[in-house]
Amino acid sequence: MNCRDINRLLIAGTDPSAWPAEARAHSESCARCHDLLGLEFASAAPSQPAFSPAPGGVAQAVLKDLRPVTPLAGNGVLTLVLVAAVAIAMALLLAIIGAKGFPVMSNFQRIAFGAVLIGMLLVTAVAYVKRLVPGSLLTIPVRPALAALSTIFFCLVAWQFHRSYDIPMAAANLQCYEDGVLGAAITFMVGWWSGRRGFWKGNRAAIETLCLLSAAAALLMLTIHCPLQNARHVFIGHGGAFLTAIAVGIAARFYRLRKR
């Protein structure tokens, strides 16, 4: 029995346990055949993992900090949560500064202004949620929609608000502007917190859309809060806060574009 005979047995696929005694004796005495037989067994064995298992202490240290991942809710649920969070925040702010605007409005004014302002809030909220979804193919023309609704709002103001008041209007304008900016800032923080689990980092469009949402929420809050039905006051005080929130969003997006 020689090396050639061992090669024939390997090529034939004969089980080494069934080899003749001479073949087993030759494979044990011949270094070449012994190594060849070892390679044959290694190729038939299942592949071993490339990495050895981590020591027990390391595995326990890693596993003890793991927590189950909660899947993201659907877009509709996220939108409802966002709108509810903003509404609660605005209600708390109105509880502090007062809600005297809607009580002095006529029924037509409540319906018209309410429909337009709620439409602005919903459009911007849905658009913001869509911006947070990675790879979302549904785009909402939030800028044109907001521009159209805000135009309708200020046209209603010019049509309906003609009262004059014997009070320092400059101070009233400044007060409503400050309240509106505060409401926009609170809305931004609420929206930022609500969207932290979304595709936030580096999402410039989401930042701008959140500022548009903040502007819409501030305008709704001021309309409910302020009892002054004077068009000039609304244009300066309320409109100033509204445009400030929009300008911040555009500036933030432009800054991030320049930074990149």
PDB file of C-alpha atoms in Angstrom:
ATOM      1  CA  MET A   1       0.000   0.000   0.000  1.00  0.00           C
ATOM      2  CA  ASN A   2       1.507   3.337  -1.115  1.00  0.00           C
ATOM      3  CA  CYS A   3       0.513   7.015  -1.501  1.00  0.00           C
ATOM      4  CA  ARG A   4      -1.086   6.363  -4.901  1.00  0.00           C
ATOM      5  CA  ASP A   5      -3.415   3.790  -3.362  1.00  0.00           C
ATOM      6  CA  ILE A   6      -4.408   6.258  -0.655  1.00  0.00           C
ATOM      7  CA  ASN A   7      -5.197   8.855  -3.340  1.00  0.00           C
ATOM      8  CA  ARG A   8      -7.429   6.354  -5.131  1.00  0.00           C
ATOM      9  CA  LEU A   9      -9.322   5.630  -1.914  1.00  0.00           C
ATOM     10  CA  LEU A  10      -9.840   9.358  -1.277  1.00  0.00           C
ATOM     11  CA  ILE A  11     -11.008   9.987  -4.839  1.00  0.00           C
ATOM     12  CA  ALA A  12     -13.416   7.072  -4.620  1.00  0.00           C
ATOM     13  CA  GLY A  13     -14.894   8.566  -1.453  1.00  0.00           C
ATOM     14  CA  THR A  14     -14.411   5.441   0.598  1.00  0.00           C
ATOM     15  CA  ASP A  15     -14.978   5.917   4.310  1.00  0.00           C
ATOM     16  CA  PRO A  16     -11.577   5.721   6.081  1.00  0.00           C
ATOM     17  CA  SER A  17     -13.115   3.440   8.708  1.00  0.00           C
ATOM     18  CA  ALA A  18     -13.644   0.864   5.917  1.00  0.00           C
ATOM     19  CA  TRP A  19     -10.087   1.032   4.607  1.00  0.00           C
ATOM     20  CA  PRO A  20      -7.885  -2.024   4.774  1.00  0.00           C
ATOM     21  CA  ALA A  21      -5.466  -2.267   7.673  1.00  0.00           C
ATOM     22  CA  GLU A  22      -2.531  -1.661   5.293  1.00  0.00           C
ATOM     23  CA  ALA A  23      -4.076   1.637   4.129  1.00  0.00           C
ATOM     24  CA  ARG A  24      -4.658   2.863   7.683  1.00  0.00           C
ATOM     25  CA  ALA A  25      -1.138   1.877   8.671  1.00  0.00           C
ATOM     26  CA  HIS A  26       0.326   3.729   5.675  1.00  0.00           C
ATOM     27  CA  SER A  27      -1.715   6.904   6.377  1.00  0.00           C
ATOM     28  CA  GLU A  28      -0.459   6.921   9.965  1.00  0.00           C
ATOM     29  CA  SER A  29       3.195   6.374   9.010  1.00  0.00           C
ATOM     30  CA  CYS A  30       3.256   8.693   5.956  1.00  0.00           C
ATOM     31  CA  ALA A  31       3.266  12.385   6.871  1.00  0.00           C
ATOM     32  CA  ARG A  32       1.989  13.413   3.428  1.00  0.00           C
ATOM     33  CA  CYS A  33      -0.988  11.049   3.478  1.00  0.00           C
ATOM     34  CA  HIS A  34      -1.708  11.890   7.118  1.00  0.00           C
ATOM     35  CA  ASP A  35      -1.896  15.607   6.271  1.00  0.00           C
ATOM     36  CA  LEU A  36      -3.955  14.898   3.154  1.00  0.00           C
ATOM     37  CA  LEU A  37      -6.406  12.834   5.162  1.00  0.00           C
ATOM     38  CA  GLY A  38      -6.682  15.686   7.710  1.00  0.00           C
ATOM     39  CA  LEU A  39      -7.497  18.184   4.941  1.00  0.00           C
ATOM     40  CA  GLU A  40     -10.150  15.858   3.595  1.00  0.00           C
ATOM     41  CA  PHE A  41     -11.855  15.687   6.998  1.00  0.00           C
ATOM     42  CA  ALA A  42     -11.628  19.488   7.411  1.00  0.00           C
ATOM     43  CA  SER A  43     -13.349  20.113   4.052  1.00  0.00           C
ATOM     44  CA  ALA A  44     -16.179  17.761   5.011  1.00  0.00           C
ATOM     45  CA  ALA A  45     -16.718  19.344   8.454  1.00  0.00           C
ATOM     46  CA  PRO A  46     -19.143  22.283   8.803  1.00  0.00           C
ATOM     47  CA  SER A  47     -17.562  25.716   8.708  1.00  0.00           C
ATOM     48  CA  GLN A  48     -16.701  27.197  12.072  1.00  0.00           C
ATOM     49  CA  PRO A  49     -17.565  30.779  13.053  1.00  0.00           C
ATOM     50  CA  ALA A  50     -14.884  33.323  12.297  1.00  0.00           C
ATOM     51  CA  PHE A  51     -15.113  34.786  15.802  1.00  0.00           C
ATOM     52  CA  SER A  52     -14.961  33.002  19.075  1.00  0.00           C
ATOM     53  CA  PRO A  53     -17.844  33.653  21.440  1.00  0.00           C
ATOM     54  CA  ALA A  54     -17.463  36.614  23.730  1.00  0.00           C
ATOM     55  CA  PRO A  55     -16.481  35.873  27.315  1.00  0.00           C
ATOM     56  CA  GLY A  56     -19.419  35.407  29.621  1.00  0.00           C
ATOM     57  CA  GLY A  57     -18.744  38.633  31.529  1.00  0.00           C
ATOM     58  CA  VAL A  58     -18.697  40.720  28.341  1.00  0.00           C
ATOM     59  CA  ALA A  59     -21.893  39.119  27.038  1.00  0.00           C
ATOM     60  CA  GLN A  60     -23.692  39.767  30.318  1.00  0.00           C
ATOM     61  CA  ALA A  61     -22.502  43.383  30.423  1.00  0.00           C
ATOM     62  CA  VAL A  62     -23.882  43.957  26.918  1.00  0.00           C
ATOM     63  CA  LEU A  63     -27.125  42.044  27.321  1.00  0.00           C
ATOM     64  CA  LYS A  64     -28.160  43.692  30.577  1.00  0.00           C
ATOM     65  CA  ASP A  65     -28.411  47.122  28.853  1.00  0.00           C
ATOM     66  CA  LEU A  66     -30.428  45.885  25.873  1.00  0.00           C
ATOM     67  CA  ARG A  67     -34.073  46.923  25.746  1.00  0.00           C
ATOM     68  CA  PRO A  68     -36.813  45.829  23.340  1.00  0.00           C
ATOM     69  CA  VAL A  69     -37.325  48.267  20.476  1.00  0.00           C
ATOM     70  CA  THR A  70     -40.818  49.689  20.127  1.00  0.00           C
ATOM     71  CA  PRO A  71     -41.805  50.031  16.471  1.00  0.00           C
ATOM     72  CA  LEU A  72     -42.808  53.450  15.183  1.00  0.00           C
ATOM     73  CA  ALA A  73     -46.503  54.152  15.024  1.00  0.00           C
ATOM     74  CA  GLY A  74     -48.206  54.892  11.730  1.00  0.00           C
ATOM     75  CA  ASN A  75     -48.304  58.336  10.159  1.00  0.00           C
ATOM     76  CA  GLY A  76     -51.901  58.894  11.242  1.00  0.00           C
ATOM     77  CA  VAL A  77     -51.135  58.088  14.858  1.00  0.00           C
ATOM     78  CA  LEU A  78     -48.015  60.279  14.843  1.00  0.00           C
ATOM     79  CA  THR A  79     -50.017  63.161  13.377  1.00  0.00           C
ATOM     80  CA  LEU A  80     -52.719  62.823  16.036  1.00  0.00           C
ATOM     81  CA  VAL A  81     -50.113  62.667  18.793  1.00  0.00           C
ATOM     82  CA  LEU A  82     -48.365  65.755  17.427  1.00  0.00           C
ATOM     83  CA  VAL A  83     -51.584  67.764  17.048  1.00  0.00           C
ATOM     84  CA  ALA A  84     -52.742  66.705  20.518  1.00  0.00           C
ATOM     85  CA  ALA A  85     -49.395  67.687  22.052  1.00  0.00           C
ATOM     86  CA  VAL A  86     -49.475  71.104  20.353  1.00  0.00           C
ATOM     87  CA  ALA A  87     -53.108  71.644  21.354  1.00  0.00           C
ATOM     88  CA  ILE A  88     -52.329  70.828  24.989  1.00  0.00           C
ATOM     89  CA  ALA A  89     -49.339  73.170  24.981  1.00  0.00           C
ATOM     90  CA  MET A  90     -51.390  76.006  23.458  1.00  0.00           C
ATOM     91  CA  ALA A  91     -54.256  75.371  25.902  1.00  0.00           C
ATOM     92  CA  LEU A  92     -51.861  75.667  28.833  1.00  0.00           C
ATOM     93  CA  LEU A  93     -50.465  78.905  27.430  1.00  0.00           C
ATOM     94  CA  LEU A  94     -53.980  80.285  26.868  1.00  0.00           C
ATOM     95  CA  ALA A  95     -54.887  79.364  30.434  1.00  0.00           C
ATOM     96  CA  ILE A  96     -52.104  81.696  31.544  1.00  0.00           C
ATOM     97  CA  ILE A  97     -52.512  84.641  29.154  1.00  0.00           C
ATOM     98  CA  GLY A  98     -56.280  84.344  28.651  1.00  0.00           C
ATOM     99  CA  ALA A  99     -58.630  83.338  25.821  1.00  0.00           C
ATOM    100  CA  LYS A 100     -60.777  86.379  25.005  1.00  0.00           C
ATOM    101  CA  GLY A 101     -60.753  86.354  21.208  1.00  0.00           C
ATOM    102  CA  PHE A 102     -63.320  83.717  20.234  1.00  0.00           C
ATOM    103  CA  PRO A 103     -65.971  84.881  22.750  1.00  0.00           C
ATOM    104  CA  VAL A 104     -66.217  88.307  21.056  1.00  0.00           C
ATOM    105  CA  MET A 105     -66.468  86.865  17.530  1.00  0.00           C
ATOM    106  CA  SER A 106     -69.664  86.307  15.625  1.00  0.00           C
ATOM    107  CA  ASN A 107     -70.710  82.802  14.640  1.00  0.00           C
ATOM    108  CA  PHE A 108     -69.571  83.398  11.061  1.00  0.00           C
ATOM    109  CA  GLN A 109     -66.176  84.610  12.265  1.00  0.00           C
ATOM    110  CA  ARG A 110     -65.735  81.590  14.541  1.00  0.00           C
ATOM    111  CA  ILE A 111     -66.541  79.174  11.720  1.00  0.00           C
ATOM    112  CA  ALA A 112     -64.488  80.972   9.056  1.00  0.00           C
ATOM    113  CA  PHE A 113     -61.399  81.692  11.140  1.00  0.00           C
ATOM    114  CA  GLY A 114     -61.592  78.323  12.883  1.00  0.00           C
ATOM    115  CA  ALA A 115     -61.762  76.397   9.600  1.00  0.00           C
ATOM    116  CA  VAL A 116     -58.836  78.272   8.070  1.00  0.00           C
ATOM    117  CA  LEU A 117     -56.605  78.105  11.143  1.00  0.00           C
ATOM    118  CA  ILE A 118     -57.297  74.446  11.886  1.00  0.00           C
ATOM    119  CA  GLY A 119     -56.627  73.701   8.226  1.00  0.00           C
ATOM    120  CA  MET A 120     -53.255  75.455   8.508  1.00  0.00           C
ATOM    121  CA  LEU A 121     -52.391  73.462  11.628  1.00  0.00           C
ATOM    122  CA  LEU A 122     -53.376  70.109  10.116  1.00  0.00           C
ATOM    123  CA  VAL A 123     -51.603  70.682   6.801  1.00  0.00           C
ATOM    124  CA  THR A 124     -48.342  71.650   8.472  1.00  0.00           C
ATOM    125  CA  ALA A 125     -48.613  68.826  11.039  1.00  0.00           C
ATOM    126  CA  VAL A 126     -49.152  66.166   8.355  1.00  0.00           C
ATOM    127  CA  ALA A 127     -46.330  67.606   6.256  1.00  0.00           C
ATOM    128  CA  TYR A 128     -43.997  67.592   9.249  1.00  0.00           C
ATOM    129  CA  VAL A 129     -44.753  63.943  10.046  1.00  0.00           C
ATOM    130  CA  LYS A 130     -44.152  63.011   6.401  1.00  0.00           C
ATOM    131  CA  ARG A 131     -40.782  64.746   6.552  1.00  0.00           C
ATOM    132  CA  LEU A 132     -39.800  62.509   9.458  1.00  0.00           C
ATOM    133  CA  VAL A 133     -40.426  59.247   7.594  1.00  0.00           C
ATOM    134  CA  PRO A 134     -37.272  57.920   5.860  1.00  0.00           C
ATOM    135  CA  GLY A 135     -37.851  57.321   2.170  1.00  0.00           C
ATOM    136  CA  SER A 136     -41.399  58.685   2.203  1.00  0.00           C
ATOM    137  CA  LEU A 137     -42.638  59.080  -1.363  1.00  0.00           C
ATOM    138  CA  LEU A 138     -45.634  61.209  -0.403  1.00  0.00           C
ATOM    139  CA  THR A 139     -44.811  64.915  -0.509  1.00  0.00           C
ATOM    140  CA  ILE A 140     -47.200  67.611   0.590  1.00  0.00           C
ATOM    141  CA  PRO A 141     -46.920  71.098  -0.979  1.00  0.00           C
ATOM    142  CA  VAL A 142     -46.906  72.685   2.457  1.00  0.00           C
ATOM    143  CA  ARG A 143     -45.570  76.077   1.324  1.00  0.00           C
ATOM    144  CA  PRO A 144     -48.269  76.750  -1.302  1.00  0.00           C
ATOM    145  CA  ALA A 145     -50.957  75.370   1.000  1.00  0.00           C
ATOM    146  CA  LEU A 146     -49.845  77.546   3.896  1.00  0.00           C
ATOM    147  CA  ALA A 147     -49.541  80.578   1.631  1.00  0.00           C
ATOM    148  CA  ALA A 148     -53.080  80.065   0.306  1.00  0.00           C
ATOM    149  CA  LEU A 149     -54.618  79.545   3.742  1.00  0.00           C
ATOM    150  CA  SER A 150     -52.760  82.481   5.316  1.00  0.00           C
ATOM    151  CA  THR A 151     -53.907  84.696   2.427  1.00  0.00           C
ATOM    152  CA  ILE A 152     -57.507  83.670   3.101  1.00  0.00           C
ATOM    153  CA  PHE A 153     -56.999  84.371   6.804  1.00  0.00           C
ATOM    154  CA  PHE A 154     -55.667  87.886   6.352  1.00  0.00           C
ATOM    155  CA  CYS A 155     -58.326  88.651   3.731  1.00  0.00           C
ATOM    156  CA  LEU A 156     -60.942  87.658   6.321  1.00  0.00           C
ATOM    157  CA  VAL A 157     -59.226  89.934   8.831  1.00  0.00           C
ATOM    158  CA  ALA A 158     -59.299  92.865   6.405  1.00  0.00           C
ATOM    159  CA  TRP A 159     -62.974  92.159   5.695  1.00  0.00           C
ATOM    160  CA  GLN A 160     -64.220  91.562   9.230  1.00  0.00           C
ATOM    161  CA  PHE A 161     -62.003  93.533  11.633  1.00  0.00           C
ATOM    162  CA  HIS A 162     -62.735  97.275  11.516  1.00  0.00           C
ATOM    163  CA  ARG A 163     -63.092  98.248  15.158  1.00  0.00           C
ATOM    164  CA  SER A 164     -60.991 100.967  16.755  1.00  0.00           C
ATOM    165  CA  TYR A 165     -59.871 101.071  20.370  1.00  0.00           C
ATOM    166  CA  ASP A 166     -58.836 103.917  22.620  1.00  0.00           C
ATOM    167  CA  ILE A 167     -55.757 102.120  23.928  1.00  0.00           C
ATOM    168  CA  PRO A 168     -52.021 102.323  23.162  1.00  0.00           C
ATOM    169  CA  MET A 169     -51.995 100.133  20.051  1.00  0.00           C
ATOM    170  CA  ALA A 170     -48.193 100.008  19.878  1.00  0.00           C
ATOM    171  CA  ALA A 171     -48.052  98.308  23.270  1.00  0.00           C
ATOM    172  CA  ALA A 172     -50.850  95.926  22.245  1.00  0.00           C
ATOM    173  CA  ASN A 173     -49.018  95.071  19.023  1.00  0.00           C
ATOM    174  CA  LEU A 174     -45.816  94.329  20.929  1.00  0.00           C
ATOM    175  CA  GLN A 175     -47.622  92.241  23.534  1.00  0.00           C
ATOM    176  CA  CYS A 176     -49.323  90.038  20.946  1.00  0.00           C
ATOM    177  CA  TYR A 177     -46.075  89.721  19.012  1.00  0.00           C
ATOM    178  CA  GLU A 178     -44.251  88.510  22.114  1.00  0.00           C
ATOM    179  CA  ASP A 179     -47.074  86.095  22.989  1.00  0.00           C
ATOM    180  CA  GLY A 180     -47.061  84.769  19.422  1.00  0.00           C
ATOM    181  CA  VAL A 181     -43.302  84.210  19.392  1.00  0.00           C
ATOM    182  CA  LEU A 182     -43.592  82.436  22.744  1.00  0.00           C
ATOM    183  CA  GLY A 183     -46.347  80.192  21.367  1.00  0.00           C
ATOM    184  CA  ALA A 184     -44.258  79.422  18.277  1.00  0.00           C
ATOM    185  CA  ALA A 185     -41.238  78.557  20.432  1.00  0.00           C
ATOM    186  CA  ILE A 186     -43.298  76.233  22.620  1.00  0.00           C
ATOM    187  CA  THR A 187     -44.756  74.544  19.529  1.00  0.00           C
ATOM    188  CA  PHE A 188     -41.280  74.078  18.094  1.00  0.00           C
ATOM    189  CA  MET A 189     -40.067  72.388  21.281  1.00  0.00           C
ATOM    190  CA  VAL A 190     -43.138  70.145  21.431  1.00  0.00           C
ATOM    191  CA  GLY A 191     -42.748  69.206  17.765  1.00  0.00           C
ATOM    192  CA  TRP A 192     -39.016  68.621  18.139  1.00  0.00           C
ATOM    193  CA  TRP A 193     -39.615  66.315  21.102  1.00  0.00           C
ATOM    194  CA  SER A 194     -42.407  64.479  19.254  1.00  0.00           C
ATOM    195  CA  GLY A 195     -40.198  63.947  16.218  1.00  0.00           C
ATOM    196  CA  ARG A 196     -37.049  62.733  17.943  1.00  0.00           C
ATOM    197  CA  ARG A 197     -37.744  59.126  16.961  1.00  0.00           C
ATOM    198  CA  GLY A 198     -38.171  60.085  13.348  1.00  0.00           C
ATOM    199  CA  PHE A 199     -35.609  60.803  10.650  1.00  0.00           C
ATOM    200  CA  TRP A 200     -34.512  64.029  12.310  1.00  0.00           C
ATOM    201  CA  LYS A 201     -30.746  64.384  12.077  1.00  0.00           C
ATOM    202  CA  GLY A 202     -29.762  66.486   9.102  1.00  0.00           C
ATOM    203  CA  ASN A 203     -33.354  66.720   7.876  1.00  0.00           C
ATOM    204  CA  ARG A 204     -33.401  70.346   6.797  1.00  0.00           C
ATOM    205  CA  ALA A 205     -36.888  70.124   5.326  1.00  0.00           C
ATOM    206  CA  ALA A 206     -38.270  68.868   8.657  1.00  0.00           C
ATOM    207  CA  ILE A 207     -36.776  71.854  10.481  1.00  0.00           C
ATOM    208  CA  GLU A 208     -38.393  74.301   8.094  1.00  0.00           C
ATOM    209  CA  THR A 209     -41.735  72.461   8.173  1.00  0.00           C
ATOM    210  CA  LEU A 210     -41.674  72.442  11.969  1.00  0.00           C
ATOM    211  CA  CYS A 211     -41.238  76.219  11.934  1.00  0.00           C
ATOM    212  CA  LEU A 212     -44.235  76.482   9.571  1.00  0.00           C
ATOM    213  CA  LEU A 213     -46.212  74.369  12.031  1.00  0.00           C
ATOM    214  CA  SER A 214     -45.085  76.676  14.839  1.00  0.00           C
ATOM    215  CA  ALA A 215     -46.219  79.715  12.856  1.00  0.00           C
ATOM    216  CA  ALA A 216     -49.668  78.194  12.255  1.00  0.00           C
ATOM    217  CA  ALA A 217     -50.052  77.239  15.922  1.00  0.00           C
ATOM    218  CA  ALA A 218     -49.019  80.725  17.050  1.00  0.00           C
ATOM    219  CA  LEU A 219     -51.557  82.363  14.735  1.00  0.00           C
ATOM    220  CA  LEU A 220     -54.323  80.075  16.008  1.00  0.00           C
ATOM    221  CA  MET A 221     -53.367  80.765  19.625  1.00  0.00           C
ATOM    222  CA  LEU A 222     -53.326  84.535  19.089  1.00  0.00           C
ATOM    223  CA  THR A 223     -56.722  84.482  17.374  1.00  0.00           C
ATOM    224  CA  ILE A 224     -58.210  82.669  20.350  1.00  0.00           C
ATOM    225  CA  HIS A 225     -56.380  84.911  22.823  1.00  0.00           C
ATOM    226  CA  CYS A 226     -56.701  88.443  21.449  1.00  0.00           C
ATOM    227  CA  PRO A 227     -60.084  90.266  21.611  1.00  0.00           C
ATOM    228  CA  LEU A 228     -58.936  93.229  19.484  1.00  0.00           C
ATOM    229  CA  GLN A 229     -60.759  93.125  16.143  1.00  0.00           C
ATOM    230  CA  ASN A 230     -58.548  95.687  14.492  1.00  0.00           C
ATOM    231  CA  ALA A 231     -57.031  94.701  11.153  1.00  0.00           C
ATOM    232  CA  ARG A 232     -53.898  96.798  11.570  1.00  0.00           C
ATOM    233  CA  HIS A 233     -53.223  95.256  14.973  1.00  0.00           C
ATOM    234  CA  VAL A 234     -53.628  91.728  13.603  1.00  0.00           C
ATOM    235  CA  PHE A 235     -51.381  92.463  10.626  1.00  0.00           C
ATOM    236  CA  ILE A 236     -48.622  93.911  12.813  1.00  0.00           C
ATOM    237  CA  GLY A 237     -48.808  91.921  16.057  1.00  0.00           C
ATOM    238  CA  HIS A 238     -50.189  88.568  14.976  1.00  0.00           C
ATOM    239  CA  GLY A 239     -48.762  88.664  11.471  1.00  0.00           C
ATOM    240  CA  GLY A 240     -45.365  89.715  12.802  1.00  0.00           C
ATOM    241  CA  ALA A 241     -45.114  86.645  15.038  1.00  0.00           C
ATOM    242  CA  PHE A 242     -46.387  84.451  12.193  1.00  0.00           C
ATOM    243  CA  LEU A 243     -43.773  85.749   9.741  1.00  0.00           C
ATOM    244  CA  THR A 244     -41.007  85.595  12.349  1.00  0.00           C
ATOM    245  CA  ALA A 245     -41.547  81.853  12.836  1.00  0.00           C
ATOM    246  CA  ILE A 246     -41.526  81.310   9.063  1.00  0.00           C
ATOM    247  CA  ALA A 247     -38.374  83.399   8.651  1.00  0.00           C
ATOM    248  CA  VAL A 248     -36.600  81.387  11.351  1.00  0.00           C
ATOM    249  CA  GLY A 249     -37.418  78.165   9.502  1.00  0.00           C
ATOM    250  CA  ILE A 250     -36.127  79.486   6.187  1.00  0.00           C
ATOM    251  CA  ALA A 251     -33.001  80.876   7.847  1.00  0.00           C
ATOM    252  CA  ALA A 252     -32.331  77.586   9.670  1.00  0.00           C
ATOM    253  CA  ARG A 253     -32.605  75.599   6.464  1.00  0.00           C
ATOM    254  CA  PHE A 254     -30.411  78.066   4.572  1.00  0.00           C
ATOM    255  CA  TYR A 255     -27.818  77.962   7.354  1.00  0.00           C
ATOM    256  CA  ARG A 256     -27.691  74.158   7.289  1.00  0.00           C
ATOM    257  CA  LEU A 257     -27.351  74.195   3.509  1.00  0.00           C
ATOM    258  CA  ARG A 258     -24.443  76.629   3.745  1.00  0.00           C
ATOM    259  CA  LYS A 259     -22.892  74.549   6.532  1.00  0.00           C
ATOM    260  CA  ARG A 260     -22.957  71.446   4.357  1.00  0.00           C
TER     261      ARG A 260
END
